[in-house]
Coordinates of C-alpha atoms in Angstrom, one line a residue:
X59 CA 0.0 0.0 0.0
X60 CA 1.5 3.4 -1.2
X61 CA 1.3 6.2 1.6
X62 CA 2.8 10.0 1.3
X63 CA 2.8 10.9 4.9
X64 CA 3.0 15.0 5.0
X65 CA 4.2 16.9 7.9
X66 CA 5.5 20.3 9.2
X67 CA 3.1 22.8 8.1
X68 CA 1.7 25.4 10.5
X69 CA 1.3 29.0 10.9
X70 CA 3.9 31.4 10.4
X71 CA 4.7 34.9 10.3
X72 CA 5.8 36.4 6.9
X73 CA 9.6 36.1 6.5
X74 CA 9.8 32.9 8.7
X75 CA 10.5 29.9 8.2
X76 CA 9.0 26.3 7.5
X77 CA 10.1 22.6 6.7
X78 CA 7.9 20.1 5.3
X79 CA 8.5 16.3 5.3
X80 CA 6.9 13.8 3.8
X81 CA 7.6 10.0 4.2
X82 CA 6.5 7.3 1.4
X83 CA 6.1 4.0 1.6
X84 CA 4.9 1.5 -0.2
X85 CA 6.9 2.5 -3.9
X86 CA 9.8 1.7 -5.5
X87 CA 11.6 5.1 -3.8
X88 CA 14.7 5.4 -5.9
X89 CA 12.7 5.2 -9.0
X90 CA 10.2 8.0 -8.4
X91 CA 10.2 11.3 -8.9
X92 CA 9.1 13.5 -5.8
X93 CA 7.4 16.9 -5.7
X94 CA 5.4 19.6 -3.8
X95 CA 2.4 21.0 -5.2
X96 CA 0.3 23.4 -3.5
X97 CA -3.3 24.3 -4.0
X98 CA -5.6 27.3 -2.6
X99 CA -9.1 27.3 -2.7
X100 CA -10.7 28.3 -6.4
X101 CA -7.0 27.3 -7.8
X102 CA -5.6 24.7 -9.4
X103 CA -3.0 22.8 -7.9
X104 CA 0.3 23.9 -8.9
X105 CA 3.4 22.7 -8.7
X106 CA 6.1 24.2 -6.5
X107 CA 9.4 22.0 -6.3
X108 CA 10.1 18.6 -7.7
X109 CA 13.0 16.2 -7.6
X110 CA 13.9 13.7 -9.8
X111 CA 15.6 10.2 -9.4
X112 CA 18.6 11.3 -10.6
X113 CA 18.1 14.4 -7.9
X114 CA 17.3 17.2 -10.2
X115 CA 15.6 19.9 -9.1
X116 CA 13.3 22.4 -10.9
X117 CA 10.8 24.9 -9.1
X118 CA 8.1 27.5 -9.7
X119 CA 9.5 30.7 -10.5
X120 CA 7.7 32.5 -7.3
X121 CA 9.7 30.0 -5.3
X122 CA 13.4 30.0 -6.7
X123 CA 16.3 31.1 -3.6
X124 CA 13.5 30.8 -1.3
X125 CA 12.7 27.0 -1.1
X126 CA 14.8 24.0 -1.3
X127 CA 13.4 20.5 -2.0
X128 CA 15.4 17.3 -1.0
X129 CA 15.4 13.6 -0.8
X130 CA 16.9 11.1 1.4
X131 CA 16.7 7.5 1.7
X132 CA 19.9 6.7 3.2
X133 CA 17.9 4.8 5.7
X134 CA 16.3 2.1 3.9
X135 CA 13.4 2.6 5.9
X136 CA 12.5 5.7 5.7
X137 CA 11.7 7.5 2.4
X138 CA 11.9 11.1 3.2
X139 CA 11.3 14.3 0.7
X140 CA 11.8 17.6 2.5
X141 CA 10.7 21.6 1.5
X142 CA 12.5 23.8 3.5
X143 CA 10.8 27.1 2.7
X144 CA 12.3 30.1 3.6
X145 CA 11.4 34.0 3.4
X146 CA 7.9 33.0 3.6
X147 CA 5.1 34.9 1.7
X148 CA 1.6 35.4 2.4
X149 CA 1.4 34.4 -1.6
X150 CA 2.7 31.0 -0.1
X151 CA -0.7 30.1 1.9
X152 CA -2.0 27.1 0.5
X153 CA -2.2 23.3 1.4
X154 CA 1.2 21.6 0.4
X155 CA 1.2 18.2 -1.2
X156 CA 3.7 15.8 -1.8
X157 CA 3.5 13.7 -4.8
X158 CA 5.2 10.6 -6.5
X159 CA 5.5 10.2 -9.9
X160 CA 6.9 7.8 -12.6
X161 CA 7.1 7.6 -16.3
X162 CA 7.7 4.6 -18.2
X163 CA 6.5 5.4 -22.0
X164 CA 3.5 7.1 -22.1
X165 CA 2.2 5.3 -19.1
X166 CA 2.1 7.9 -15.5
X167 CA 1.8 6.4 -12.5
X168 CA 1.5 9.1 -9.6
X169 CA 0.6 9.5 -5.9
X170 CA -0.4 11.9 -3.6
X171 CA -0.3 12.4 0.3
X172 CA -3.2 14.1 2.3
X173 CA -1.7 17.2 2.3
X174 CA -0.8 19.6 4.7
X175 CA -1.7 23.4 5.6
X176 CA 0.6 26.5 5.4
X177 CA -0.5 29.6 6.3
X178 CA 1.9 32.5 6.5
X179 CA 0.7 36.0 7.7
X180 CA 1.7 38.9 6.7

């Protein structure tokens, strides 16, 4: 059974600080690649950071020198994908989902977590 296991969001002040982890199980880690997406209410759910299996890194242009995404499965048991957001925005309100994704061909395979709320004020 796949679970994406988000954590760390809160409240925060605008300028502050916030990490988000989120721990899969259940896939084929190495193989996936692993992103944020946020979504607020009458939006679409955009993406924010991802992180390929190879450990490339692309992000939403309102996010760049702010936010950080990173992986680690140096502990076999525990899949982790991290957002350490920095220089928060008000802009950045929204609930933060992690997501795992795979191509092989045209075939997508992809899974989300629950998601998890951010709210920064300003």
């Amino acid at each position: 059974q796949v679970q994406l296991v988000e954590s760390g969001g809160g409240l925060v002040q605008a300028g502050g600080s916030l990490r988000l982890s989120c721990a899969a199980s259940g896939i084929i880690f190495s193989f996936m690649s692993m992103g944020w997406y946020r979504q607020v209410p009458g939006k679409q759910r955009e993406l924010v950071a991802i992180i390929t299996s190879g450990r490339r890194t692309n992000y939403a242009d309102s996010v760049k020198g702010r936010f950080t995404i990173s992986r680690d499965n140096t502990d076999n048991a525990k899949n982790m994908v991290y957002l350490q957001m920095n220089s928060l925005e008000a802009e950045d309100t929204g609930v933060y989902y992690c997501n795992a994704a795979s191509e092989y061909g045209s075939i997508r395979t992809e899974y989300w977590g629950q998601g998890t709320q951010v709210t920064v004020s300003s």
